[in-house]
Structures are given as C-alpha cells and as structure tokens.
mmCIF file of C-alpha atoms in Angstrom:
data_model
loop_
_atom_site.group_PDB
_atom_site.id
_atom_site.type_symbol
_atom_site.label_atom_id
_atom_site.label_comp_id
_atom_site.label_asym_id
_atom_site.label_seq_id
_atom_site.Cartn_x
_atom_site.Cartn_y
_atom_site.Cartn_z
ATOM 1 C CA MET S 232 -28.771 -25.172 15.989
ATOM 2 C CA PHE S 233 -25.528 -26.651 17.178
ATOM 3 C CA ALA S 234 -23.717 -25.193 14.728
ATOM 4 C CA PHE S 235 -25.372 -20.869 16.041
ATOM 5 C CA ALA S 236 -23.993 -22.870 19.714
ATOM 6 C CA VAL S 237 -20.826 -23.234 17.920
ATOM 7 C CA SER S 238 -20.610 -19.586 17.233
ATOM 8 C CA GLY S 239 -22.900 -18.211 20.486
ATOM 9 C CA LEU S 240 -19.646 -20.354 23.226
ATOM 10 C CA PHE S 241 -17.148 -17.941 20.742
ATOM 11 C CA LEU S 242 -18.997 -14.950 20.571
ATOM 12 C CA LEU S 243 -18.742 -15.373 24.504
ATOM 13 C CA LEU S 244 -15.818 -16.426 24.927
ATOM 14 C CA PHE S 245 -14.805 -13.571 22.965
ATOM 15 C CA TRP S 246 -16.985 -11.036 25.680
ATOM 16 C CA ILE S 247 -15.145 -12.970 28.271
ATOM 17 C CA SER S 248 -11.756 -11.576 27.610
ATOM 18 C CA VAL S 249 -12.248 -8.180 26.364
ATOM 19 C CA ARG S 250 -13.771 -7.792 29.608
ATOM 20 C CA GLU S 251 -10.652 -9.026 31.477
ATOM 21 C CA ASP S 252 -8.154 -7.311 29.100
ATOM 22 C CA ARG S 253 -9.046 -5.118 25.433
ATOM 23 C CA ARG S 254 -5.475 -5.017 24.996
ATOM 24 C CA ARG S 255 -4.813 -8.965 23.966
ATOM 25 C CA PHE S 256 -5.098 -10.593 20.231
ATOM 26 C CA ARG S 257 -6.934 -14.231 21.481
ATOM 27 C CA ASN S 258 -9.296 -11.174 21.280
ATOM 28 C CA ALA S 259 -9.139 -10.888 17.517
ATOM 29 C CA VAL S 260 -8.995 -14.701 17.215
ATOM 30 C CA TYR S 261 -12.534 -15.225 19.183
ATOM 31 C CA LEU S 262 -14.018 -12.626 17.037
ATOM 32 C CA GLY S 263 -13.004 -14.565 13.592
ATOM 33 C CA LEU S 264 -14.257 -17.809 15.257
ATOM 34 C CA THR S 265 -17.578 -16.552 15.840
ATOM 35 C CA CYS S 266 -17.861 -14.860 12.843
ATOM 36 C CA ILE S 267 -16.539 -18.131 9.816
ATOM 37 C CA SER S 268 -18.649 -20.190 12.579
ATOM 38 C CA LEU S 269 -22.044 -17.889 12.080
ATOM 39 C CA SER S 270 -20.920 -18.012 8.327
ATOM 40 C CA VAL S 271 -21.294 -21.410 8.558
ATOM 41 C CA ALA S 272 -24.502 -21.572 10.849
ATOM 42 C CA VAL S 273 -26.072 -19.214 7.837
ATOM 43 C CA LEU S 274 -24.623 -21.616 5.664
ATOM 44 C CA SER S 275 -25.997 -24.650 7.252
ATOM 45 C CA GLN S 276 -29.702 -23.159 7.014
ATOM 46 C CA ILE S 277 -29.428 -23.340 3.524
ATOM 47 C CA ASP S 278 -32.201 -26.194 3.037
ATOM 48 C CA ARG S 279 -35.058 -24.221 4.974
ATOM 49 C CA LEU S 280 -35.483 -21.343 2.988
ATOM 50 C CA PRO S 281 -38.234 -20.936 0.504
ATOM 51 C CA ALA S 282 -37.594 -23.353 -2.321
ATOM 52 C CA GLY S 283 -35.097 -22.854 -5.161
ATOM 53 C CA SER S 284 -34.158 -19.623 -2.884
ATOM 54 C CA GLY S 285 -30.818 -22.092 -1.693
ATOM 55 C CA ARG S 286 -29.574 -21.790 -5.514
ATOM 56 C CA PHE S 287 -29.426 -18.411 -6.111
ATOM 57 C CA VAL S 288 -28.063 -18.021 -2.026
ATOM 58 C CA ALA S 289 -25.276 -19.934 -1.792
ATOM 59 C CA PRO S 290 -23.648 -19.231 -5.051
ATOM 60 C CA LEU S 291 -24.165 -15.671 -3.813
ATOM 61 C CA VAL S 292 -22.227 -16.658 -0.682
ATOM 62 C CA LEU S 293 -19.744 -18.173 -2.218
ATOM 63 C CA ALA S 294 -19.399 -15.460 -5.147
ATOM 64 C CA VAL S 295 -18.465 -11.850 -3.437
ATOM 65 C CA PRO S 296 -15.103 -13.669 -1.175
ATOM 66 C CA ALA S 297 -13.979 -15.362 -4.318
ATOM 67 C CA LEU S 298 -14.426 -11.371 -6.237
ATOM 68 C CA GLY S 299 -13.252 -9.623 -2.491
ATOM 69 C CA VAL S 300 -10.186 -11.523 -2.594
ATOM 70 C CA VAL S 301 -9.112 -10.505 -6.247
ATOM 71 C CA ALA S 302 -10.434 -6.666 -5.883
ATOM 72 C CA LEU S 303 -7.892 -6.423 -2.457
ATOM 73 C CA ALA S 304 -5.385 -7.762 -5.049
ATOM 74 C CA LEU S 305 -6.202 -5.192 -7.293
ATOM 75 C CA PHE S 306 -6.394 -2.494 -4.936
ATOM 76 C CA LEU S 307 -2.575 -3.646 -2.606
ATOM 77 C CA ILE S 308 -1.553 -3.278 -6.177
ATOM 78 C CA ALA S 309 -2.421 0.118 -6.892
ATOM 79 C CA ASN S 310 -2.088 1.227 -3.153
ATOM 80 C CA GLY S 311 1.749 -0.425 -3.521
ATOM 81 C CA VAL S 312 2.495 2.081 -6.469
ATOM 82 C CA THR S 313 1.659 4.980 -4.740
ATOM 83 C CA MET S 314 3.295 4.404 -1.845
ATOM 84 C CA ALA S 315 6.331 3.348 -3.619
ATOM 85 C CA ARG S 316 5.885 6.786 -5.932
ATOM 86 C CA LYS S 317 4.612 9.084 -3.371
ATOM 87 C CA GLU S 318 7.795 7.325 0.404
ATOM 88 C CA GLY S 319 10.108 5.707 -2.169
ATOM 89 C CA VAL S 320 11.302 1.698 -3.633
ATOM 90 C CA ALA S 321 12.083 0.371 0.358
ATOM 91 C CA LEU S 322 10.993 -2.505 1.351
ATOM 92 C CA ALA S 323 9.065 -1.511 4.380
ATOM 93 C CA ASN S 324 6.716 0.597 1.408
ATOM 94 C CA LEU S 325 6.077 -2.717 -1.233
ATOM 95 C CA LEU S 326 4.654 -4.739 0.840
ATOM 96 C CA SER S 327 1.518 -3.814 -0.334
ATOM 97 C CA LEU S 328 2.106 -4.326 -3.790
ATOM 98 C CA LEU S 329 4.142 -7.844 -2.971
ATOM 99 C CA ALA S 330 0.850 -9.236 -1.347
ATOM 100 C CA GLY S 331 -1.683 -7.928 -4.351
ATOM 101 C CA LEU S 332 0.389 -10.120 -6.121
ATOM 102 C CA ALA S 333 1.192 -13.114 -4.066
ATOM 103 C CA ILE S 334 -2.537 -13.090 -4.220
ATOM 104 C CA ILE S 335 -2.878 -12.928 -8.105
ATOM 105 C CA GLY S 336 0.032 -14.999 -8.194
ATOM 106 C CA LEU S 337 -1.473 -17.994 -5.984
ATOM 107 C CA LEU S 338 -5.067 -17.717 -8.127
ATOM 108 C CA VAL S 339 -2.628 -17.991 -11.287
ATOM 109 C CA LEU S 340 -1.709 -21.092 -9.361
ATOM 110 C CA THR S 341 -4.966 -22.526 -8.292
ATOM 111 C CA ALA S 342 -6.559 -22.696 -12.109
ATOM 112 C CA LEU S 343 -4.195 -23.747 -14.149
ATOM 113 C CA ALA S 344 -3.840 -26.730 -11.043
ATOM 114 C CA LEU S 345 -7.736 -26.903 -11.811
ATOM 115 C CA ALA S 346 -7.160 -26.758 -15.507
ATOM 116 C CA THR S 347 -4.124 -29.126 -16.068
ATOM 117 C CA GLU S 348 -6.030 -31.505 -13.775
ATOM 118 C CA SER S 349 -2.470 -32.216 -11.913
ATOM 119 C CA ASN S 350 -1.613 -33.605 -8.750
ATOM 120 C CA ALA S 351 1.455 -32.925 -8.617
ATOM 121 C CA LEU S 352 0.719 -29.363 -9.132
ATOM 122 C CA ALA S 353 -2.594 -29.543 -7.716
ATOM 123 C CA VAL S 354 -1.323 -31.284 -4.395
ATOM 124 C CA PRO S 355 1.674 -28.496 -3.552
ATOM 125 C CA VAL S 356 -0.589 -25.664 -4.950
ATOM 126 C CA ALA S 357 -3.081 -27.268 -1.864
ATOM 127 C CA THR S 358 -0.963 -26.715 0.046
ATOM 128 C CA VAL S 359 0.099 -23.067 -0.284
ATOM 129 C CA LEU S 360 -3.216 -22.589 -0.109
ATOM 130 C CA LEU S 361 -4.231 -23.702 3.164
ATOM 131 C CA VAL S 362 -0.859 -22.319 4.778
ATOM 132 C CA SER S 363 -2.009 -18.662 3.199
ATOM 133 C CA LEU S 364 -5.844 -19.118 3.771
ATOM 134 C CA TYR S 365 -4.870 -20.050 7.896
ATOM 135 C CA VAL S 366 -2.722 -16.788 7.713
ATOM 136 C CA SER S 367 -5.555 -15.248 5.947
ATOM 137 C CA PHE S 368 -7.439 -15.448 8.925
ATOM 138 C CA LEU S 369 -5.271 -14.700 10.954
ATOM 139 C CA PHE S 370 -4.430 -11.413 9.595
ATOM 140 C CA LEU S 371 -8.385 -10.737 9.034
ATOM 141 C CA CYS S 372 -8.736 -11.501 12.566
ATOM 142 C CA PHE S 373 -5.805 -8.755 13.501
ATOM 143 C CA LEU S 374 -8.018 -6.712 11.087
ATOM 144 C CA GLY S 375 -10.843 -6.456 12.275
ATOM 145 C CA TYR S 376 -10.329 -6.643 16.035
ATOM 146 C CA ALA S 377 -7.934 -3.193 15.891
ATOM 147 C CA TYR S 378 -10.878 -1.778 13.926
ATOM 148 C CA LEU S 379 -12.814 -2.846 16.544
ATOM 149 C CA TYR S 380 -9.889 -1.163 19.442
ATOM 150 C CA GLY S 381 -9.979 1.751 17.391
ATOM 151 C CA ARG S 382 -13.213 2.795 18.374
ATOM 152 C CA ILE S 383 -12.465 3.270 21.977
ATOM 153 C CA ALA S 384 -13.236 6.031 23.718
ATOM 154 C CA VAL S 385 -11.785 8.284 26.932
ATOM 155 C CA ARG S 386 -13.851 7.832 29.430
ATOM 156 C CA GLY S 387 -13.309 10.258 32.367
ATOM 157 C CA ASP S 388 -9.843 11.775 33.659
ATOM 158 C CA VAL S 389 -6.682 10.756 32.940
ATOM 159 C CA ASP S 390 -3.360 11.827 34.250
ATOM 160 C CA PHE S 391 -0.559 11.678 31.491
ATOM 161 C CA VAL S 392 -1.240 11.338 27.525
ATOM 162 C CA VAL S 393 1.945 9.326 26.441
ATOM 163 C CA MET S 394 2.351 10.654 22.902
ATOM 164 C CA LEU S 395 5.070 8.300 20.539
ATOM 165 C CA GLY S 396 7.993 9.204 19.296
ATOM 166 C CA SER S 397 8.943 8.581 15.585
ATOM 167 C CA GLY S 398 11.705 9.840 13.199
ATOM 168 C CA LEU S 399 12.675 12.851 13.175
ATOM 169 C CA ILE S 400 13.411 15.193 9.615
ATOM 170 C CA GLY S 401 16.445 16.879 9.250
ATOM 171 C CA GLY S 402 17.195 15.518 12.553
ATOM 172 C CA ASP S 403 15.338 18.183 14.460
ATOM 173 C CA ARG S 404 12.158 18.318 12.860
ATOM 174 C CA VAL S 405 8.670 17.270 13.601
ATOM 175 C CA PRO S 406 7.287 15.502 10.243
ATOM 176 C CA PRO S 407 3.596 14.479 9.738
ATOM 177 C CA LEU S 408 2.999 11.461 10.947
ATOM 178 C CA LEU S 409 4.597 12.103 13.880
ATOM 179 C CA ALA S 410 2.409 15.890 14.460
ATOM 180 C CA SER S 411 -0.741 13.335 13.655
ATOM 181 C CA ARG S 412 0.157 12.381 17.188
ATOM 182 C CA LEU S 413 0.705 15.450 18.895
ATOM 183 C CA ARG S 414 -2.317 17.033 17.907
ATOM 184 C CA LYS S 415 -3.775 13.892 18.693
ATOM 185 C CA GLY S 416 -2.424 13.789 22.154
ATOM 186 C CA MET S 417 -3.738 18.274 22.522
ATOM 187 C CA GLN S 418 -6.501 17.561 21.950
ATOM 188 C CA ILE S 419 -7.053 15.216 24.661
ATOM 189 C CA HIS S 420 -5.852 17.949 26.762
ATOM 190 C CA ALA S 421 -7.798 20.300 25.690
ATOM 191 C CA ALA S 422 -11.103 18.294 25.927
ATOM 192 C CA GLN S 423 -10.438 17.210 29.484
ATOM 193 C CA THR S 424 -9.820 20.739 31.021
ATOM 194 C CA ALA S 425 -12.317 21.877 29.014
ATOM 195 C CA ARG S 426 -14.667 19.600 31.124
ATOM 196 C CA GLY S 427 -13.318 20.895 34.349
ATOM 197 C CA GLY S 428 -11.180 18.459 34.590
ATOM 198 C CA PRO S 429 -7.724 17.929 35.711
ATOM 199 C CA ALA S 430 -4.775 19.528 33.025
ATOM 200 C CA PRO S 431 -3.409 15.953 32.157
ATOM 201 C CA LEU S 432 0.863 16.007 31.634
ATOM 202 C CA LEU S 433 1.916 15.825 27.862
ATOM 203 C CA LEU S 434 4.654 12.788 27.330
ATOM 204 C CA ALA S 435 6.697 12.959 25.097
ATOM 205 C CA SER S 436 8.292 9.954 24.768
ATOM 206 C CA GLY S 437 11.396 8.900 22.537
ATOM 207 C CA GLY S 438 15.657 9.248 22.434
ATOM 208 C CA LYS S 439 18.231 11.016 20.134
ATOM 209 C CA GLY S 440 18.335 8.343 16.846
ATOM 210 C CA SER S 441 21.860 7.440 16.049
ATOM 211 C CA ASN S 442 21.196 10.651 12.667
ATOM 212 C CA GLU S 443 19.451 13.154 14.968
ATOM 213 C CA LYS S 444 20.722 16.196 16.727
ATOM 214 C CA VAL S 445 18.202 16.487 19.258
ATOM 215 C CA ALA S 446 15.758 13.980 20.983
ATOM 216 C CA GLU S 447 12.691 12.753 19.423
ATOM 217 C CA ALA S 448 10.899 14.124 22.767
ATOM 218 C CA ARG S 449 12.805 16.745 22.665
ATOM 219 C CA ALA S 450 11.950 18.009 19.427
ATOM 220 C CA MET S 451 7.943 17.135 19.735
ATOM 221 C CA ALA S 452 7.677 18.862 23.294
ATOM 222 C CA ASP S 453 8.745 22.394 21.585
ATOM 223 C CA TRP S 454 6.718 21.133 18.887
ATOM 224 C CA LEU S 455 3.566 21.510 21.730
ATOM 225 C CA ILE S 456 5.097 24.372 23.090
ATOM 226 C CA ALA S 457 5.448 26.439 20.050
ATOM 227 C CA GLN S 458 1.504 24.984 19.331
ATOM 228 C CA GLY S 459 0.782 26.693 22.536
ATOM 229 C CA VAL S 460 0.711 24.358 25.118
ATOM 230 C CA PRO S 461 1.674 25.403 28.322
ATOM 231 C CA ALA S 462 5.806 24.457 29.022
ATOM 232 C CA GLU S 463 3.932 22.981 32.277
ATOM 233 C CA HIS S 464 1.601 20.481 31.365
ATOM 234 C CA VAL S 465 4.776 18.810 29.065
ATOM 235 C CA ARG S 466 7.092 15.885 30.344
ATOM 236 C CA LEU S 467 10.109 14.642 28.475
ATOM 237 C CA GLU S 468 11.061 10.554 29.010
ATOM 238 C CA ASP S 469 13.869 11.687 25.820
ATOM 239 C CA ARG S 470 16.073 7.377 26.327
ATOM 240 C CA SER S 471 13.691 5.424 24.492
ATOM 241 C CA ARG S 472 14.632 3.662 21.025
ATOM 242 C CA THR S 473 11.650 1.288 20.379
ATOM 243 C CA THR S 474 8.179 1.168 21.142
ATOM 244 C CA GLU S 475 8.442 -1.246 23.890
ATOM 245 C CA GLU S 476 10.733 1.053 25.740
ATOM 246 C CA ASN S 477 8.873 3.954 25.118
ATOM 247 C CA LEU S 478 6.002 2.255 26.883
ATOM 248 C CA LEU S 479 8.564 1.081 29.700
ATOM 249 C CA PHE S 480 10.336 3.857 30.432
ATOM 250 C CA SER S 481 7.089 6.812 30.484
ATOM 251 C CA GLU S 482 5.402 4.036 32.783
ATOM 252 C CA ARG S 483 8.479 4.354 35.321
ATOM 253 C CA ILE S 484 7.918 7.651 35.342
ATOM 254 C CA MET S 485 3.929 7.924 35.629
ATOM 255 C CA SER S 486 4.619 5.561 38.097
ATOM 256 C CA GLU S 487 6.898 7.228 40.309
ATOM 257 C CA SER S 488 5.180 10.692 40.133
ATOM 258 C CA VAL S 489 1.411 9.199 40.183
ATOM 259 C CA PRO S 490 0.733 6.058 42.018
ATOM 260 C CA GLY S 491 -1.915 4.608 40.403
ATOM 261 C CA TYR S 492 -1.788 6.329 37.620
ATOM 262 C CA ARG S 493 -4.258 6.213 34.798
ATOM 263 C CA CYS S 494 -3.446 7.608 30.855
ATOM 264 C CA VAL S 495 -3.733 6.993 27.189
ATOM 265 C CA VAL S 496 -1.602 6.262 25.219
ATOM 266 C CA VAL S 497 -1.011 8.207 21.581
ATOM 267 C CA THR S 498 0.016 6.711 18.105
ATOM 268 C CA ASN S 499 -0.857 6.854 14.581
ATOM 269 C CA ASN S 500 -4.004 4.288 13.804
ATOM 270 C CA PHE S 501 -2.294 1.108 11.584
ATOM 271 C CA HIS S 502 -0.531 0.679 15.346
ATOM 272 C CA ALA S 503 -2.912 1.715 17.729
ATOM 273 C CA PHE S 504 -3.511 -2.175 18.479
ATOM 274 C CA ARG S 505 0.076 -3.724 18.764
ATOM 275 C CA ALA S 506 1.164 -0.797 20.273
ATOM 276 C CA ALA S 507 -2.150 -1.500 23.270
ATOM 277 C CA MET S 508 -0.526 -5.665 23.448
ATOM 278 C CA MET S 509 2.907 -3.986 24.653
ATOM 279 C CA ALA S 510 1.590 -1.619 26.572
ATOM 280 C CA ARG S 511 0.184 -4.219 28.149
ATOM 281 C CA LYS S 512 3.437 -6.702 28.543
ATOM 282 C CA ALA S 513 4.637 -3.675 29.578
ATOM 283 C CA ARG S 514 2.114 -2.386 32.409
ATOM 284 C CA VAL S 515 1.193 0.846 31.396
ATOM 285 C CA ASN S 516 -2.196 1.463 33.421
ATOM 286 C CA GLY S 517 -4.144 2.654 30.143
ATOM 287 C CA GLN S 518 -5.598 2.031 26.817
ATOM 288 C CA VAL S 519 -4.230 3.743 23.314
ATOM 289 C CA LEU S 520 -5.512 5.930 20.706
ATOM 290 C CA GLY S 521 -4.680 6.313 17.028
ATOM 291 C CA SER S 522 -4.639 9.302 15.105
ATOM 292 C CA PRO S 523 -5.194 9.527 11.771
ATOM 293 C CA THR S 524 -2.662 8.936 8.971
ATOM 294 C CA ALA S 525 -2.881 9.224 5.165
ATOM 295 C CA ALA S 526 -5.291 7.222 3.465
ATOM 296 C CA TYR S 527 -2.086 5.632 1.210
ATOM 297 C CA PHE S 528 0.093 4.845 3.911
ATOM 298 C CA TRP S 529 -2.576 2.550 5.482
ATOM 299 C CA PRO S 530 -1.870 -0.208 3.767
ATOM 300 C CA SER S 531 1.723 -1.697 3.664
ATOM 301 C CA ALA S 532 1.956 0.110 7.725
ATOM 302 C CA THR S 533 -1.090 -2.296 8.679
ATOM 303 C CA ILE S 534 0.462 -5.608 6.952
ATOM 304 C CA ARG S 535 3.561 -4.796 8.445
ATOM 305 C CA GLU S 536 2.599 -4.232 12.181
ATOM 306 C CA PHE S 537 0.878 -7.640 11.777
ATOM 307 C CA VAL S 538 3.659 -9.323 10.492
ATOM 308 C CA ALA S 539 5.217 -7.869 13.488
ATOM 309 C CA VAL S 540 1.965 -9.546 15.667
ATOM 310 C CA PHE S 541 2.553 -12.863 13.745
ATOM 311 C CA MET S 542 6.133 -12.927 14.878
ATOM 312 C CA GLU S 543 5.744 -12.697 18.178
ATOM 313 C CA HIS S 544 3.613 -15.615 18.184
ATOM 314 C CA LYS S 545 6.699 -17.153 15.813
ATOM 315 C CA LEU S 546 6.070 -20.294 18.010
ATOM 316 C CA VAL S 547 3.150 -21.131 17.141
ATOM 317 C CA ASN S 548 2.352 -19.602 13.672
ATOM 318 C CA LEU S 549 5.292 -21.320 12.525
ATOM 319 C CA ILE S 550 4.208 -24.947 14.014
ATOM 320 C CA ILE S 551 0.984 -24.727 12.324
ATOM 321 C CA CYS S 552 2.353 -23.311 9.517
ATOM 322 C CA GLY S 553 4.844 -26.223 9.426
ATOM 323 C CA ALA S 554 2.630 -28.900 9.982
ATOM 324 C CA LEU S 555 0.383 -27.927 7.360
ATOM 325 C CA VAL S 556 2.823 -27.894 4.857
ATOM 326 C CA ALA S 557 4.215 -31.026 5.855
ATOM 327 C CA ALA S 558 0.645 -31.768 5.469
ATOM 328 C CA GLY S 559 0.505 -31.294 2.338
ATOM 329 C CA ALA S 560 4.648 -33.151 1.651
ATOM 330 C CA LEU S 561 2.839 -36.377 3.347
ATOM 331 C CA LEU S 562 -0.101 -36.234 0.594
ATOM 332 C CA THR S 563 2.116 -35.028 -2.588
ATOM 333 C CA LEU S 564 4.194 -38.532 -1.559
ATOM 334 C CA THR S 565 1.223 -40.606 -1.401
ATOM 335 C CA VAL S 566 -0.719 -39.677 -4.504
ATOM 336 C CA ALA S 567 3.244 -39.706 -6.635
#
C-alpha cells in the first residue's frame, strides 16, 4: 500500500501544480512520476494474483516496453527517411532518424555487453543506459503532458487571438504551416462571434527576416483579410524575431489596449506546450492552442522542441547527467 501512497502523493502534487498554472514543466514531471510509481505499485502486487498468473503477468509487463522501444526505433528511422525526402537533408529534419539509429545502437551495445559478460564494456554501456533512461523519462513526461495540454479548450470570451509567425515562402507568401495557425485563429474568432460574444482582435505576430520582403505579420494580415476577416479585426505586431519576442511584444500591445485582457495564443501543436512555458515567463494572460501539423513533420519537430526545453533547464539536467557519468566512471575504475 505504501507504493500506492507514493503515486497518490505525486498525483496530488500534479493536481495542485496544474491548478496553479498549466504552463509549468514540473507538471509534466509530476505526471511522469505518478505513472512510474503507479506501475511499480501494480508490479509489487503480482504475488497477490491467483496462483501461477504472476508468471505470465510480469513477463508481459516487461515485454511490452521492450517491444515498444524496438517499434519506436523503427518508426523514427522510417519517419526520418520521409522527412529527408519531403523536407530536404538538414539536421533539423534528420532528428527522428538520428534518434532511431541511436536507440538501435544502444540496444546492440547492450546485447553485446550481456553476451560477452565483459565488465570493460558493461559498465560504460550501463552508464550510457542510465543517462538515456533519464533523458527518455523527461521526454516521455514532455510528450505525455504536451498531449494533455493540447486538449485544452477555449472557455469564455477572449479579447485577442495571438498567432505566432513563421518563415514566409518567397519572402512574402504564407506557407502551409503558418496557414494552419491562421485558420485556427479564424475558427476561434468565428466561434466567439457566432455565440454572440465580442469579436476578438486577431493579432498577427512576426517581424521581417533578413531574407523576407515583408514582415511576417503583414503577410499574415493580408492572408486573413483575403479570407474574409474584416480588416478592423486584425492587428499587427511586426517587430519580433523570435518566439520570446512574439510573446513579449504582443503582451505589451494587448495590455496597453485592454488592461486585464484575456487571450489565446495559436501556434502548431508540436510547439504549443513549449510556447505556453514561454508565455508564462512573458506574463501573457492566456493559454496556448495548437493547430494541426502534417503527421510526418510531427516527430522531428517534437524532438526539436524537447531538446530546446531540456536546454532551457540545462543546469539541473547537466548536473544530473554529469553525476550519472561520474558514477559510471568511478565504477569503471573500481572493476578495472
């Protein structure tokens, strides 16, 4: 029962933290710890199952994650090939392929260490496995909570719908990825006006890049107006160069125009949770919603988002990873 009490404690911490602010990464960690402690609690009760059934349940519980890792690796490799074919051979497009190959490589090294029973190989492999397990835990926390965060629905009226910009095609045309955000913003605008609420202002946010002919906000506004949105319902924030600046500059416009405003921020679904964390730091009064993204694009983009979140908390993460590596090095010297 103690194991279930631990999972209950983590669940309580998760609930309190989410109630305080949905946009914290610690929510994801509490959720992950809840799931892990609950799994351990369930496994600890196997001996209470009917006679003989534990012999089947335990291997099944262990086999599912193992087979899942192999399936994940193959999926990531296949996705990486698709990304390279459709989006070009660039590091950002090869992240899923590299992740899949890394998983396969680690599995091969682990099997080799077990087969040879060599301490010289087993200890370094075990060290890499520990670091990989820690990073994988954080990634699964990020992935699971990002999925839950993406289920947030807009409740009540908002004053602004902020749409974050992205690069333009040919320096002045809205690409499909950005058009998805704009359509989501239009849907929120239309839904609020349809139920009799005041029309929210659509705030297009994005400055002019070095290779762009116009500011992204200008191209976004022109696209919205061409789709039938009244020009008076569109505002521009055309100075930002990064997501952080998108949110900071947009927050200033909103707070100056409507003190005590409420808003929603729209980006693509793979970017929503990280953008929400940045919105919290920028003191933006609103949640972040995600718009649909092509399925083949999602894995690499999600890995890229996780890497960015990992590095935003790099001090604590690098300390933990460094401690795991140091422990492995010490163990290597001990058994050498």
